[in-house]
Coordinates of C-alpha atoms in Angstrom, one line a residue:
M325 CA 116.6 49.1 103.1
K326 CA 114.1 46.4 102.3
L327 CA 112.1 47.1 105.4
T328 CA 111.9 50.8 104.4
K329 CA 110.8 50.0 100.9
Y330 CA 108.1 47.6 102.1
I331 CA 106.8 50.2 104.6
S332 CA 106.7 52.9 101.9
I333 CA 104.8 50.6 99.5
G334 CA 102.4 49.6 102.3
L335 CA 101.8 53.2 103.3
I336 CA 101.0 54.1 99.7
A337 CA 98.6 51.3 99.3
L338 CA 96.8 52.2 102.5
L339 CA 96.5 55.9 101.5
S340 CA 95.3 54.9 98.0
A341 CA 92.1 53.7 99.6
C342 CA 91.3 57.2 100.7
T343 CA 89.3 59.6 98.5
V344 CA 88.7 63.3 98.8
G345 CA 85.8 65.3 97.4
K346 CA 82.1 65.2 97.0
K347 CA 80.5 62.4 95.1
Y348 CA 78.2 63.6 92.3
S349 CA 74.4 63.5 93.0
R350 CA 71.8 64.9 90.7
P351 CA 70.7 68.4 91.7
D352 CA 67.2 68.6 93.1
V353 CA 64.9 70.0 90.5
S354 CA 61.1 70.3 91.0
M355 CA 59.4 69.7 87.7
P356 CA 55.8 70.5 87.0
E357 CA 53.6 67.5 86.4
H358 CA 52.2 68.9 83.2
F359 CA 52.8 71.8 80.8
R360 CA 50.8 74.9 80.9
N361 CA 49.0 73.8 77.7
S362 CA 48.9 70.1 78.5
I363 CA 49.0 67.4 75.9
S364 CA 49.2 63.7 76.6
T365 CA 51.4 61.1 75.0
T366 CA 53.7 58.3 75.9
A367 CA 57.4 58.5 76.5
D368 CA 58.0 56.6 73.3
S369 CA 56.6 59.5 71.3
V370 CA 59.3 61.8 72.5
Q371 CA 62.7 61.7 70.5
L372 CA 61.2 59.9 67.6
P373 CA 63.4 59.6 64.4
W374 CA 63.0 62.7 62.3
R375 CA 62.0 60.5 59.3
T376 CA 58.8 59.6 61.3
F377 CA 58.0 63.3 61.5
F378 CA 59.1 64.7 58.1
K379 CA 58.2 62.5 55.1
E380 CA 58.1 64.8 52.1
P381 CA 60.8 63.4 49.7
Q382 CA 62.4 66.7 48.8
L383 CA 62.6 67.8 52.4
V384 CA 64.0 64.4 53.5
G385 CA 66.8 64.7 50.9
L386 CA 67.7 68.2 52.2
I387 CA 67.8 67.1 55.8
E388 CA 70.0 64.1 54.9
K389 CA 72.3 66.5 53.0
A390 CA 72.5 68.9 55.9
L391 CA 73.3 66.2 58.5
A392 CA 76.1 64.9 56.2
K393 CA 77.7 68.1 55.0
N394 CA 76.9 70.9 57.4
N395 CA 80.2 72.4 58.6
D396 CA 79.0 73.1 62.2
V397 CA 78.1 69.4 62.5
S398 CA 81.5 68.4 61.1
V399 CA 83.3 70.6 63.7
A400 CA 81.2 69.1 66.5
V401 CA 82.2 65.6 65.4
L402 CA 85.9 66.5 65.4
T403 CA 85.5 67.9 68.9
I404 CA 84.0 64.6 70.1
R405 CA 87.1 62.8 68.7
Q406 CA 89.3 65.2 70.6
L407 CA 87.4 64.6 73.9
D408 CA 87.5 60.8 73.3
L409 CA 91.3 61.1 73.1
N410 CA 91.3 63.1 76.3
Y411 CA 89.2 60.4 78.0
Q412 CA 91.5 57.6 76.8
Q413 CA 94.4 59.6 78.2
A414 CA 92.7 60.2 81.5
K415 CA 92.1 56.4 81.9
L416 CA 95.9 56.0 81.9
G417 CA 96.2 58.1 85.1
L418 CA 96.5 55.1 87.4
Y419 CA 99.3 53.5 85.3
P420 CA 103.0 54.3 86.0
N421 CA 105.3 56.0 83.6
L422 CA 108.2 53.9 82.2
D423 CA 111.2 55.6 80.6
F424 CA 114.3 54.3 79.0
S425 CA 117.4 56.4 78.5
L426 CA 120.6 55.5 76.7
G427 CA 123.6 57.9 76.9
A428 CA 127.3 58.1 76.1
N429 CA 129.4 61.1 77.2
R430 CA 133.1 62.0 76.8
T431 CA 134.5 64.8 78.9
W432 CA 138.0 66.4 78.4
L433 CA 139.1 67.3 81.8
S434 CA 141.6 70.0 83.0
K435 CA 145.0 68.5 83.8
N436 CA 145.2 70.8 86.8
S437 CA 142.0 69.5 88.2
L438 CA 141.8 66.5 90.6
N439 CA 139.6 64.5 88.2
G440 CA 141.8 65.3 85.3
S441 CA 145.0 64.2 87.0
L442 CA 143.3 61.0 88.3
S443 CA 142.0 60.2 84.8
E444 CA 145.5 60.8 83.3
Q445 CA 147.0 58.5 86.0
F446 CA 144.5 55.6 86.0
L447 CA 143.1 55.7 82.5
G448 CA 146.1 57.1 80.6
T449 CA 143.8 59.5 78.7
A450 CA 143.1 63.2 78.9
Y451 CA 139.4 62.5 78.8
M452 CA 136.8 60.5 80.8
D453 CA 133.9 58.4 79.3
D454 CA 130.6 57.7 80.8
Y455 CA 128.2 55.1 79.4
S456 CA 124.7 54.6 80.9
A457 CA 121.5 52.7 80.1
T458 CA 118.6 53.2 82.6
V459 CA 115.0 52.0 82.9
R460 CA 113.1 54.3 85.3
L461 CA 109.7 53.7 86.6
S462 CA 107.7 56.6 88.2
W463 CA 104.3 56.2 89.8
E464 CA 102.2 58.7 91.7
A465 CA 99.9 57.0 94.1
D466 CA 96.3 58.0 93.5
I467 CA 95.8 58.6 97.2
W468 CA 92.9 61.0 97.1
G469 CA 91.2 60.0 93.9
K470 CA 92.9 62.4 91.5
A471 CA 93.0 59.9 88.6
K472 CA 89.4 58.9 89.2
N473 CA 88.2 62.5 89.1
H474 CA 90.3 63.3 86.0
K475 CA 88.6 60.3 84.3
E476 CA 85.2 61.3 85.5
S477 CA 85.6 64.9 84.3
A478 CA 86.9 63.7 80.9
L479 CA 84.1 61.2 80.5
A480 CA 81.4 63.8 81.4
E481 CA 82.8 66.3 78.9
Y482 CA 82.9 63.6 76.2
F483 CA 79.2 62.7 76.8
M484 CA 78.3 66.4 77.1
Q485 CA 79.7 67.0 73.6
K486 CA 77.9 64.0 72.3
E487 CA 74.6 65.4 73.6
N488 CA 75.5 68.9 72.2
L489 CA 76.0 67.2 68.8
L490 CA 72.6 65.6 69.1
A491 CA 71.1 69.0 70.1
L492 CA 72.9 70.6 67.1
K493 CA 71.6 68.0 64.7
T494 CA 68.0 68.4 66.1
R495 CA 68.2 72.1 65.7
L496 CA 69.6 71.8 62.2
I497 CA 66.8 69.5 61.2
A498 CA 64.2 72.0 62.5
Q499 CA 66.0 74.9 60.7
V500 CA 66.1 73.0 57.4
A501 CA 62.4 72.1 57.7
Q502 CA 61.4 75.6 58.5
A503 CA 63.6 77.1 55.7
Y504 CA 62.0 74.6 53.3
F505 CA 58.5 75.6 54.4
N506 CA 59.4 79.2 54.1
L507 CA 60.2 78.6 50.4
L508 CA 56.8 76.9 49.9
T509 CA 55.2 79.8 51.7
L510 CA 56.8 82.3 49.3
D511 CA 55.8 80.1 46.4
E512 CA 52.2 80.3 47.6
Q513 CA 52.4 84.1 48.1
L514 CA 53.7 84.4 44.5
S515 CA 50.9 82.2 43.2
V516 CA 48.2 84.2 45.1
A517 CA 49.7 87.5 43.8
Q518 CA 49.5 86.2 40.2
K519 CA 46.0 85.0 40.7
N520 CA 44.9 88.3 42.1
I521 CA 46.6 90.1 39.2
A522 CA 44.4 88.1 36.9
F523 CA 41.3 89.1 38.9
A524 CA 42.4 92.7 39.0
D525 CA 43.0 92.7 35.3
T526 CA 39.5 91.4 34.6
A527 CA 38.0 94.1 36.8
L528 CA 40.2 96.7 35.2
T529 CA 39.1 95.6 31.7
M530 CA 35.4 96.0 32.6
I531 CA 35.9 99.4 34.3
R532 CA 37.8 100.7 31.2
L533 CA 35.0 99.5 28.9
Q534 CA 32.5 101.3 31.1
Y535 CA 34.7 104.4 31.2
Q536 CA 34.8 104.4 27.4
S537 CA 31.1 104.2 27.2
G538 CA 30.7 107.0 29.7
Q539 CA 29.2 104.9 32.5
T540 CA 32.0 105.6 35.0
S541 CA 34.7 108.1 35.8
S542 CA 38.4 108.1 35.2
L543 CA 38.8 107.8 39.0
A544 CA 37.4 104.3 38.8
V545 CA 40.0 103.3 36.2
E546 CA 42.8 104.8 38.3
Q547 CA 41.6 103.0 41.4
A548 CA 41.4 99.7 39.5
E549 CA 44.9 100.2 38.1
A550 CA 46.2 101.0 41.6
Q551 CA 44.7 97.7 42.9
K552 CA 46.4 95.8 40.2
K553 CA 49.7 97.4 41.0
T554 CA 49.3 96.4 44.6
A555 CA 49.2 92.7 43.6
E556 CA 52.0 93.2 41.1
L557 CA 54.3 94.7 43.7
L558 CA 54.2 91.4 45.6
I559 CA 55.9 89.5 42.8
P560 CA 59.4 91.1 42.8
V561 CA 59.4 91.0 46.6
A562 CA 58.5 87.3 46.7
K563 CA 61.0 86.5 44.0
Q564 CA 63.8 88.3 45.9
A565 CA 62.8 86.6 49.1
I566 CA 62.8 83.2 47.4
V567 CA 66.4 83.7 46.2
A568 CA 67.5 84.7 49.7
Q569 CA 65.8 81.7 51.3
E570 CA 67.3 79.3 48.7
N571 CA 70.7 80.7 49.5
A572 CA 70.2 80.3 53.2
L573 CA 69.0 76.7 52.8
S574 CA 71.9 75.8 50.6
I575 CA 74.3 77.1 53.2
L576 CA 72.6 75.0 55.9
C577 CA 73.1 72.0 53.6
G578 CA 76.9 72.7 53.4
E579 CA 76.7 73.9 49.8
Y580 CA 77.2 77.0 47.8
P581 CA 73.9 79.0 47.1
T582 CA 71.8 77.4 44.4
S583 CA 68.2 76.8 43.5
I584 CA 66.2 74.3 45.6
E585 CA 63.9 71.7 44.2
R586 CA 60.7 71.5 46.1
T587 CA 57.1 70.3 46.1
K588 CA 54.4 72.5 44.7
S589 CA 52.0 71.9 47.6
M590 CA 52.4 73.2 51.2
Q591 CA 50.1 70.5 52.4
E592 CA 52.4 67.7 51.2
A593 CA 55.3 69.1 53.4
L594 CA 53.3 69.2 56.6
P595 CA 54.8 67.0 59.3
T596 CA 53.0 64.0 60.6
A597 CA 51.0 64.8 63.8
L598 CA 52.6 62.7 66.4
F599 CA 51.6 64.5 69.6
N600 CA 48.1 63.8 70.7
E601 CA 47.3 65.1 74.1
G602 CA 49.8 65.2 77.0
V603 CA 53.5 64.9 77.6
P604 CA 54.7 64.6 81.2
A605 CA 57.1 67.5 81.8
N606 CA 59.8 65.3 83.4
L607 CA 60.4 63.7 80.0
L608 CA 62.3 66.9 79.1
S609 CA 65.3 65.5 81.0
R610 CA 65.8 63.4 77.8
R611 CA 66.4 66.5 75.7
P612 CA 70.0 66.6 74.4
D613 CA 70.7 70.1 75.6
V614 CA 69.3 69.3 79.1
K615 CA 71.4 66.2 79.3
A616 CA 74.5 68.1 78.2
S617 CA 74.0 70.7 80.9
E618 CA 73.8 67.9 83.5
Y619 CA 77.1 66.4 82.2
A620 CA 78.5 69.9 82.7
V621 CA 77.6 69.7 86.4
I622 CA 79.3 66.2 86.6
S623 CA 82.4 67.6 85.0
A624 CA 82.4 70.7 87.3
N625 CA 81.9 68.5 90.3
A626 CA 85.0 66.4 89.4
K627 CA 87.1 69.5 88.8
M628 CA 86.0 70.9 92.2
N629 CA 87.3 67.6 93.7
L630 CA 90.6 68.0 91.8
A631 CA 91.0 71.5 93.2
N632 CA 90.4 70.2 96.7
I633 CA 92.9 67.3 96.1
A634 CA 95.6 69.7 95.1
M635 CA 95.8 70.9 98.7
Y636 CA 96.7 67.4 99.9
P637 CA 100.1 65.8 99.9
S638 CA 101.2 63.6 96.9
I639 CA 103.4 60.5 97.2
S640 CA 105.3 59.1 94.3
L641 CA 107.6 56.1 93.9
T642 CA 110.5 56.2 91.4
P643 CA 112.6 53.0 91.2
S644 CA 115.2 52.6 88.4
I645 CA 117.7 50.1 87.2
G646 CA 120.4 50.3 84.7
A647 CA 124.0 49.8 83.7
N648 CA 126.8 52.3 84.0
S649 CA 130.5 52.2 83.1
F650 CA 133.4 54.4 82.2
K651 CA 134.5 51.9 79.6
L652 CA 132.6 50.8 76.5
N653 CA 133.7 47.1 76.7
T654 CA 132.5 46.8 80.3
W655 CA 129.3 48.7 79.9
F656 CA 127.0 45.7 80.1
D657 CA 129.4 43.6 82.2
L658 CA 126.7 42.6 84.7
P659 CA 126.4 42.6 87.6
G660 CA 129.5 44.8 87.9
S661 CA 128.0 47.6 85.9
L662 CA 124.5 47.3 87.5
I663 CA 123.1 50.4 89.2
K664 CA 119.8 50.5 91.2
T665 CA 117.9 53.3 92.9
V666 CA 114.6 53.5 94.8
G667 CA 113.0 56.9 95.6
V668 CA 109.9 57.7 97.5
N669 CA 108.8 61.4 97.4
L670 CA 106.3 63.2 99.5
T671 CA 105.1 66.6 98.3
Q672 CA 103.0 68.9 100.5
P673 CA 102.0 72.4 99.3
I674 CA 102.9 75.0 102.0
F675 CA 103.4 78.6 100.9
N676 CA 101.0 78.4 97.9
K677 CA 98.2 77.2 100.2
K678 CA 96.2 80.4 99.7
A679 CA 96.4 80.1 95.9
L680 CA 95.2 76.5 96.1
Q681 CA 92.4 77.4 98.5
T682 CA 91.3 80.2 96.1
A683 CA 91.3 77.8 93.2
F684 CA 89.1 75.4 95.2
E685 CA 86.7 78.2 96.0
V686 CA 86.5 79.3 92.4
S687 CA 85.9 75.7 91.3
T688 CA 83.1 75.4 93.9
I689 CA 81.5 78.5 92.4
E690 CA 81.8 77.1 88.9
R691 CA 80.0 74.0 90.1
E692 CA 77.2 76.1 91.6
K693 CA 76.9 78.0 88.3
A694 CA 76.7 74.7 86.4
V695 CA 73.9 73.5 88.7
L696 CA 72.0 76.7 88.1
N697 CA 72.5 76.4 84.3
F698 CA 71.2 72.9 84.4
K699 CA 68.1 74.0 86.3
Q700 CA 67.6 76.9 83.9
S701 CA 67.8 74.6 80.9
L702 CA 64.9 72.6 82.3
V703 CA 62.9 75.8 82.9
N704 CA 63.7 77.0 79.4
A705 CA 62.7 73.6 78.0
V706 CA 59.3 73.7 79.7
G707 CA 58.7 77.2 78.5
E708 CA 59.6 76.3 74.9
V709 CA 57.2 73.4 74.9
S710 CA 54.4 75.5 76.4
T711 CA 55.0 78.2 73.9
A712 CA 55.0 75.8 70.9
L713 CA 51.8 74.2 72.2
S714 CA 50.1 77.6 72.5
R715 CA 51.3 78.8 69.0
G716 CA 50.0 75.5 67.5
T717 CA 46.6 75.8 69.1
A718 CA 46.2 79.5 68.2
A719 CA 47.3 78.9 64.6
K720 CA 44.9 76.0 64.2
E721 CA 42.0 78.2 65.5
R722 CA 43.0 81.2 63.3
L723 CA 43.3 79.0 60.2
E724 CA 39.8 77.6 60.6
L725 CA 38.4 81.1 60.8
I726 CA 40.5 82.3 57.9
Q727 CA 39.4 79.4 55.7
S728 CA 35.8 80.1 56.5
K729 CA 36.3 83.8 55.7
N730 CA 38.1 82.8 52.5
S731 CA 35.2 80.8 51.2
M732 CA 32.9 83.9 51.7
L733 CA 35.4 86.3 50.1
S734 CA 35.9 84.0 47.1
K735 CA 32.1 84.0 46.5
A736 CA 32.0 87.8 47.2
T737 CA 34.7 88.4 44.6
K738 CA 32.8 86.6 41.9
D739 CA 29.5 88.2 42.8
A740 CA 31.1 91.7 42.9
L741 CA 32.4 91.3 39.3
L742 CA 29.1 89.9 38.1
L743 CA 27.1 92.7 39.8
Y744 CA 29.4 95.4 38.5
K745 CA 29.2 94.0 35.0
N746 CA 25.4 94.4 35.3
G747 CA 25.5 97.8 36.8
M748 CA 24.4 96.7 40.3
A749 CA 27.6 97.4 42.2
S750 CA 30.1 100.3 42.3
Y751 CA 33.8 100.0 41.3
L752 CA 34.7 100.7 44.9
E753 CA 32.9 97.6 46.0
V754 CA 34.8 95.5 43.4
I755 CA 38.2 97.0 44.5
T756 CA 37.4 96.5 48.2
T757 CA 36.4 92.9 47.6
L758 CA 39.5 92.2 45.6
N759 CA 41.8 93.8 48.2
N760 CA 40.1 91.9 51.1
S761 CA 40.4 88.6 49.2
L762 CA 44.1 89.2 48.5
Q763 CA 44.8 90.0 52.1
N764 CA 42.9 87.1 53.5
E765 CA 44.7 84.6 51.2
L766 CA 48.1 86.0 52.3
D767 CA 46.9 85.8 55.9
A768 CA 46.0 82.1 55.4
I769 CA 49.4 81.4 54.0
S770 CA 51.1 83.1 57.0
V771 CA 49.0 81.2 59.5
R772 CA 49.8 77.9 57.8
K773 CA 53.4 78.7 58.0
E774 CA 53.0 79.6 61.7
Q775 CA 51.2 76.3 62.3
F776 CA 54.1 74.4 60.6
D777 CA 56.7 76.3 62.6
A778 CA 54.9 75.6 65.8
S779 CA 54.7 71.9 65.1
T780 CA 58.4 71.7 64.1
E781 CA 59.3 73.7 67.2
L782 CA 57.3 71.4 69.4
Y783 CA 59.1 68.4 67.9
R784 CA 62.5 70.1 68.6
S785 CA 61.6 71.3 72.1
L786 CA 60.5 67.8 73.1
G787 CA 63.9 66.5 72.2
G788 CA 63.5 65.7 68.6
G789 CA 65.2 62.6 67.2
V790 CA 68.2 62.3 65.0
E791 CA 68.6 58.6 64.2

């Protein structure tokens, strides 16, 4: 008996040194040395804290509120807690299970049965008692690395969710910043509309005076009034858009829709320029979503190994010790009531082999899909950075041209009003100049917004920074 037990334990220990499955190695990804629109910077300038990038006080307060109260972030944090519990449980896979059972049974037996007649004869009762207390140990030998792969999969999923949380926070920071700048853009559009209404009103007053003195026709008055209405129409549109944007920004911050306090200047809200020239493309592997997709590969690799291990035999050891008696007063009369058992079980799947093989093939495909998703996340990351760089460069060039054009149009507007007042320009020239000036100022606002969005998107696409 002892020899059999020692042989069994020795066999389990020997097989426990075996492992089945493919050890994880990072997929081969060929990254470009530089982006399409190359800039150059150091690795330390990627994933900078967001406070280094956004400094306007009102915007900083909104980002802090969003990170603290946004419900999507709260759900992600709870998911991390769940996965941490799963990992803690997976770490216990190598430990045996220890159970304690305590029972007392009384059975009334048939007098016509053998047990009933014997009980009546020896015990003098029509019933039979059974008292038991047992401590049972069960341990499945981790022969093929099952517990190790369970642990590896759980740990990878835990870190994957942590990276997903960082990616979510980075995306939330960018969304809050862009929503805030949208508000400033709408404020600027409202201000431009009001300023152009004042110009149009001045022109309309002069044209009406000339009409009353017979120096121009009613058509001139109608055209001037129409130009004024064009500017006035922008006001209700801008006000409605402001309310909608304030509501959206409030929801991002985890609050009910309300008004948003903000600075009066778009320039004050512009982020600090942190990217000079050049970011090596391989730094994108530090992006949270890219890291999360790699952890997904690690988890899929471990699950593939588990599916492979399921086709191999499992060995478990189940010793137990306890006390058993048919009388209460002799229940713990040791060693007389002592009972001991030792069990060694070998389980090998046979008829469900095809199902297990199919499960392994499916898990292999899942791993291949995870590898492709990881590679695609890198391709997407490179594309996002290149696009943001291109948008930023184009917006900067357009803004310089628009600002130069705006200086000329501002002078042209003043000159047109002065010339018209002195009878040296037609009302059509005045209206055309006012319309061009209004459109150019609106274009300038839109381009500044595009420049801000490109800068914020570049920050996010390079990995951002939460802490």
